[in-house]
XYZ file of C-alpha atoms in Angstrom:
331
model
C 35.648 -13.110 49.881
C 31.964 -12.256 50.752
C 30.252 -13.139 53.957
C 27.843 -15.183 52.470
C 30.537 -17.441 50.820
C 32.496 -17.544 53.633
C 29.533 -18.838 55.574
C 28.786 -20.557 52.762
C 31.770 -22.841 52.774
C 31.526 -23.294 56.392
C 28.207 -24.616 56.132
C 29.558 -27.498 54.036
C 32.453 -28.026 56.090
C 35.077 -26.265 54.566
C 37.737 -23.909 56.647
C 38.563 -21.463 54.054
C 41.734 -18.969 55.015
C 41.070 -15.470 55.015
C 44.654 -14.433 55.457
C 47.917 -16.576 54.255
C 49.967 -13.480 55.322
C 51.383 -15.022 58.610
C 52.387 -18.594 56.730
C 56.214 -19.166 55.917
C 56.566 -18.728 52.509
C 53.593 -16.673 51.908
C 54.964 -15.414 49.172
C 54.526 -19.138 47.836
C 50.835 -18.735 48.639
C 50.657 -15.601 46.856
C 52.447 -16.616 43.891
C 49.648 -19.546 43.282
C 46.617 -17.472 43.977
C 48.719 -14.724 40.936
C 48.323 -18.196 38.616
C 44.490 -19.100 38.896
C 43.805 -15.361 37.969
C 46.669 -15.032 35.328
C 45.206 -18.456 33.774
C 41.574 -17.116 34.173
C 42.504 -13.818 32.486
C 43.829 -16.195 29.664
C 40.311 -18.183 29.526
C 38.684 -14.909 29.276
C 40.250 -13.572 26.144
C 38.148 -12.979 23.542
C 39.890 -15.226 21.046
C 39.043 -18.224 23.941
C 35.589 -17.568 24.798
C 32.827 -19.288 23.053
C 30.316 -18.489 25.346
C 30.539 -15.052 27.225
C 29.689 -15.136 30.859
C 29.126 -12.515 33.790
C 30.354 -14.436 37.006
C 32.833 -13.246 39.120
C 36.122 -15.404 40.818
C 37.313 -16.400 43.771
C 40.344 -18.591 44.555
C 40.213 -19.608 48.148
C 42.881 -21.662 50.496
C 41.124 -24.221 52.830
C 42.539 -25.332 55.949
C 42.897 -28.911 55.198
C 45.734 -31.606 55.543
C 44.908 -33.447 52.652
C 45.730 -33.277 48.576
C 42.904 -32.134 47.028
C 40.911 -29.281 45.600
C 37.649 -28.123 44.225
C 35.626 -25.895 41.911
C 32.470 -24.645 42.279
C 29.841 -21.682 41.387
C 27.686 -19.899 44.292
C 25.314 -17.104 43.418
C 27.490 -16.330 39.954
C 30.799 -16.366 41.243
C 33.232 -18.749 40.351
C 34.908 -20.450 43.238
C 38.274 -22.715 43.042
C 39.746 -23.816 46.406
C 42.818 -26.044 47.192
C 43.883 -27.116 50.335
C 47.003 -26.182 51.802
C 47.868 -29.972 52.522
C 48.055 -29.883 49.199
C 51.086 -27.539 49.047
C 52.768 -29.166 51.913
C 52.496 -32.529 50.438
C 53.977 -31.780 47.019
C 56.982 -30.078 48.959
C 57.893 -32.710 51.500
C 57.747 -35.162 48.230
C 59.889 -33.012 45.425
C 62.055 -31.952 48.717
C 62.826 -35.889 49.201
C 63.132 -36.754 45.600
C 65.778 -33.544 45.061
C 67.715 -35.007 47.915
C 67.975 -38.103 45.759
C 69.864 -36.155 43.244
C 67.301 -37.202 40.534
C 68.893 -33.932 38.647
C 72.576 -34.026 38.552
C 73.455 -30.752 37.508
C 71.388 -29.278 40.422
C 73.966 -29.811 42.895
C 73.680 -26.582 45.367
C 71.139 -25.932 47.810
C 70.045 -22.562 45.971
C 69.326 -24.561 42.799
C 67.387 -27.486 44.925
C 65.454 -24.688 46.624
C 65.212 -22.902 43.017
C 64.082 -25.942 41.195
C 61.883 -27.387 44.320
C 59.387 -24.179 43.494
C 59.231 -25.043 39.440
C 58.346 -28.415 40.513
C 55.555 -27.170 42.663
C 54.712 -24.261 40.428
C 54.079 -26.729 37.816
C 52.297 -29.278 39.663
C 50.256 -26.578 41.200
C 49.378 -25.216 37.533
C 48.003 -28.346 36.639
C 46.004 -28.582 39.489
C 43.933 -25.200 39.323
C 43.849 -25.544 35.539
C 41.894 -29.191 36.106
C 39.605 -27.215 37.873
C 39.812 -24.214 35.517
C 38.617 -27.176 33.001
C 35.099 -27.786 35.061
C 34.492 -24.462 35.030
C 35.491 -23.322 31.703
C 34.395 -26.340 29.900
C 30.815 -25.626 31.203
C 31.131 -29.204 33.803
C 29.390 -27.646 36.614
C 26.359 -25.705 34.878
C 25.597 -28.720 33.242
C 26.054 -31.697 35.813
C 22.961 -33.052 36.378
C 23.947 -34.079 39.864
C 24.076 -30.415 41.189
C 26.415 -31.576 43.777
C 28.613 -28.349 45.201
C 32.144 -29.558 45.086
C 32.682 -32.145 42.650
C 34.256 -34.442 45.529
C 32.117 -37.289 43.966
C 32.639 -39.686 46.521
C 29.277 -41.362 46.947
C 29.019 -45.070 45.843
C 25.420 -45.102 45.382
C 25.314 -43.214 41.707
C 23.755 -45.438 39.108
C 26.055 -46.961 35.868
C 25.973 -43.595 33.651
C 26.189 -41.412 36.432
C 29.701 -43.030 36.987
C 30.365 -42.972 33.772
C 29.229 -39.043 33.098
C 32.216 -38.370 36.409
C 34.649 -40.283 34.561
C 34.637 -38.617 31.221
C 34.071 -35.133 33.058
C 37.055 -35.644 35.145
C 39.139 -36.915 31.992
C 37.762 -34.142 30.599
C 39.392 -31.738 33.213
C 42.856 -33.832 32.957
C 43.044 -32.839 29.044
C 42.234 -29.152 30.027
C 45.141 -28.754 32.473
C 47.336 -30.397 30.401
C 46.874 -29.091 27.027
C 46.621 -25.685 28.492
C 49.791 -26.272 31.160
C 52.134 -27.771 28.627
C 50.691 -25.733 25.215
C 52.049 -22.577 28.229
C 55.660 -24.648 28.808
C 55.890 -24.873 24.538
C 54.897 -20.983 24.206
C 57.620 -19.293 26.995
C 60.943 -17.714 26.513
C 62.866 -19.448 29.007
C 65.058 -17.317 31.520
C 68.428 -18.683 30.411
C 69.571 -17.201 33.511
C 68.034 -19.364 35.688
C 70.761 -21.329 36.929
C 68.879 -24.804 36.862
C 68.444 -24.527 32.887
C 71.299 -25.849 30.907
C 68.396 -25.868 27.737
C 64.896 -25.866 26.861
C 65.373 -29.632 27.314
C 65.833 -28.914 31.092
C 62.268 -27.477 31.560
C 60.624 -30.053 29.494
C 62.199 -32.482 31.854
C 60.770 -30.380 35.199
C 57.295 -30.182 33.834
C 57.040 -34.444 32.811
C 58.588 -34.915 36.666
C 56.098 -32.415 38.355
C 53.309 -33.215 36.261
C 53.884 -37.484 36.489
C 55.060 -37.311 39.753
C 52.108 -35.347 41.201
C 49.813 -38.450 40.804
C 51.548 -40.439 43.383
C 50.449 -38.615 45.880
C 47.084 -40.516 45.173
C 46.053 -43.529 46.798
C 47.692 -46.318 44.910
C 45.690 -48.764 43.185
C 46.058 -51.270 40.754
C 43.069 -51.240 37.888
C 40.260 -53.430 39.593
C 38.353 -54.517 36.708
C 35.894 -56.499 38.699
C 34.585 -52.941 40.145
C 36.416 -50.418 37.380
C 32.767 -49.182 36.222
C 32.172 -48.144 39.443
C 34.504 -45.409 39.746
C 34.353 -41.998 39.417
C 38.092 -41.459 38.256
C 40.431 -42.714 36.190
C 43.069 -44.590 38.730
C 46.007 -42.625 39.042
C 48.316 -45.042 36.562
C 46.008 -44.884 33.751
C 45.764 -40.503 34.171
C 49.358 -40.771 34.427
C 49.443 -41.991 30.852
C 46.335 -40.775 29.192
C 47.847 -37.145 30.058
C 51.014 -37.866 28.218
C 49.077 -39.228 25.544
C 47.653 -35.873 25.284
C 50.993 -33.971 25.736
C 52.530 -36.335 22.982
C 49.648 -35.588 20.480
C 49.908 -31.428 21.317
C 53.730 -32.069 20.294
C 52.869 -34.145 16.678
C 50.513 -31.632 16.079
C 51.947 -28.322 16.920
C 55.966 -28.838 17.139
C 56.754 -31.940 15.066
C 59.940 -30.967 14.895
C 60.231 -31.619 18.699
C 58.587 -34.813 18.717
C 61.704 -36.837 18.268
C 63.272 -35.079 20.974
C 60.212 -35.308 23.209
C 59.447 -38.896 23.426
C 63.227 -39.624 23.663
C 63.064 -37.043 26.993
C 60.213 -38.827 27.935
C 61.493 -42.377 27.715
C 64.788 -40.648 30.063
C 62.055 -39.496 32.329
C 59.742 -41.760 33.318
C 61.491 -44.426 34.573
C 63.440 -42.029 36.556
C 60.036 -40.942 37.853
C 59.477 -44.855 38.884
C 62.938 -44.716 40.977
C 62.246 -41.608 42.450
C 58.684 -42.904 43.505
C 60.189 -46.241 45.018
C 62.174 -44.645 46.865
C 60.906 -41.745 48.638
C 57.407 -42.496 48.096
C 55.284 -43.111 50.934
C 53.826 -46.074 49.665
C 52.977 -48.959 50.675
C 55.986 -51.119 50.742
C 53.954 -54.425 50.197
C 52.586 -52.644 47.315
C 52.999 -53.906 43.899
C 53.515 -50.600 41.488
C 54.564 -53.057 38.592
C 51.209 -54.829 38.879
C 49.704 -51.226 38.980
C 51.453 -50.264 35.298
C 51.323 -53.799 33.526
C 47.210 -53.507 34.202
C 47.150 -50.578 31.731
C 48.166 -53.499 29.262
C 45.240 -55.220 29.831
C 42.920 -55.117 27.050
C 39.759 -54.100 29.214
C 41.250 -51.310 29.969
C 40.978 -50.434 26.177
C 37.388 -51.010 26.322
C 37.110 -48.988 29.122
C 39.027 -45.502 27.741
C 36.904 -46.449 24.636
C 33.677 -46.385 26.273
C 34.557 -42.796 27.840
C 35.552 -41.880 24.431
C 32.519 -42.786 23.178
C 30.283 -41.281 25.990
C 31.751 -38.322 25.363
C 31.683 -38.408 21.038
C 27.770 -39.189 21.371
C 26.919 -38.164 24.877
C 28.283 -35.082 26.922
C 29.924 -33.329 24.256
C 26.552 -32.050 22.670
C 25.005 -31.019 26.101
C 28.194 -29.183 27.233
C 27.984 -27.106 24.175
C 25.349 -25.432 25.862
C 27.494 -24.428 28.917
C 30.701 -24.309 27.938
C 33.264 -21.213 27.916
C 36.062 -22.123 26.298
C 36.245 -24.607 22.947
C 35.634 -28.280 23.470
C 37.839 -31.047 22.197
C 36.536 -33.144 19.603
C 38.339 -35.794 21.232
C 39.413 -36.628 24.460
């Protein structure tokens, strides 16, 4: 990392980590910063790249206890950090939920400790490929808000500007998941791996890890009355708008696994909800059936169709302009 970055980020009140060398686990560490470059070097293949580009990359660990993580571009380099609360948070919550026994086969501690690094791996994936998706998707060129990290957390942006976050971020979402499970369709699994029984196994890992990582959000049912006000999706309706996305890759590229998919899926997810009861530190007074039944509601119809829309007639023309890697027609 350069000086002037470095400085750069501690201007605006980020501790980035130099050295992850001395953590436990580094290896962990290392193994994450290997992924944002291996999935970069995949965004840069020539058969990917609309648009060819000359910045540089930098994926940076910031010394922060909470879940969350950025992307942004200073002086031509591209810049993804994640903070390590991040890391710790995901393993004190798939180290609880493994206790549970969620996965009956995985019944030793080497396979819990095995299968507790998928999880993360895969959760972890998703993460720096949603912010692979501002980059690569041309997001931060073209936002018109020029703000540095995409933490969008001011209240004071007018109706569209809301609106413009929303579709950006959902934008984002169907980057890292297209791109994390069109990866999980692609590999030759390691039949070795003593946590596998079948390719069945792994689809089951990646719906946990990827479902499960949104409860680490602050829970929320869908408030309507203030919905157009938000700069995200709330974390039930990405939950399902992602495996929307995942179901539609499946029809469209393996429809001979789409049977087998959406009955692994229906297994899954309410053994997601358990898991999430249970060990979740939620809020026990907190109503997580109220949270799921409001993605019934038919405003919240109008509201994914308005995104839709935004981004048909809207953003999709003006990212053109920026973007990297292909746009979706669709989101």
């Amino acid at each position: 990392m350069s000086n002037n970055l470095y400085t750069y980020l501690k201007d605006h009140g980020e501790d980035p980590i130099l050295d992850t060398s001395g953590f436990t686990n580094s290896y962990v560490y290392d193994s994450y910063k290997n992924l944002a470059y291996e999935h970069l070097k995949s965004a840069n293949e020539p058969e990917a790249l609309v648009r060819s580009h000359d910045h540089k990359f930098e994926f940076v660990y910031i010394n922060n206890p909470e879940i969350n993580a950025f992307a942004f571009i200073y002086e031509k380099t591209d810049v993804i950090g994640l903070n390590i609360g991040t890391v710790h948070q995901l393993e004190a919550y798939f180290t609880k939920a493994l206790n549970t026994g969620i996965f009956e086969w995985v019944v030793e501690k080497k396979q819990r400790h095995i299968l507790l690094e998928v999880l993360m791996f895969l959760a972890v994936e998703f993460i720096i490929l949603h912010e692979l998706g501002h980059l690569y998707h041309g997001h931060l060129e073209f936002d018109s808000c020029s703000r540095p990290f995409r933490k969008m957390i001011e209240r004071n942006l007018d109706y569209e500007e809301h609106l413009e976050s929303r579709t950006l971020e959902m934008d984002a979402d169907a980057y890292a998941t297209l791109r994390s499970f069109g990866k999980f369709m692609s590999v030759d699994l390691d039949q070795n791996l003593p946590i596998i029984r079948s390719a069945n196994d792994l689809l089951r890992f990646w719906i946990f890890a990827t479902n499960s990582f949104f409860y680490l959000f602050e829970e929320e049912a869908v408030d309507f009355q203030h919905i157009h006000q938000e700069n995200y999706y709330p974390r039930a309706l990405r939950q399902a708008v992602n495996i929307d996305i995942s179901t539609i890759f499946v029809k469209q590229n393996k429809p001979e696994f789409a049977e087998c998919y959406e009955e692994i899926f229906r297994e899954m997810f309410p053994l997601c909800e358990k898991v999430y009861q249970e060990v979740g530190t939620h809020n026990p007074s907190f109503n997580r059936v109220e949270e799921l039944l409001s993605l019934a509601d038919r405003r919240r119809i109008e509201y994914m169709e308005e995104v839709n829309l935004y981004y048909r007639e809207v953003l999709y023309d003006k990212l053109l302009k920026h973007a990297r890697n292909k746009l979706y027609k669709n989101l």
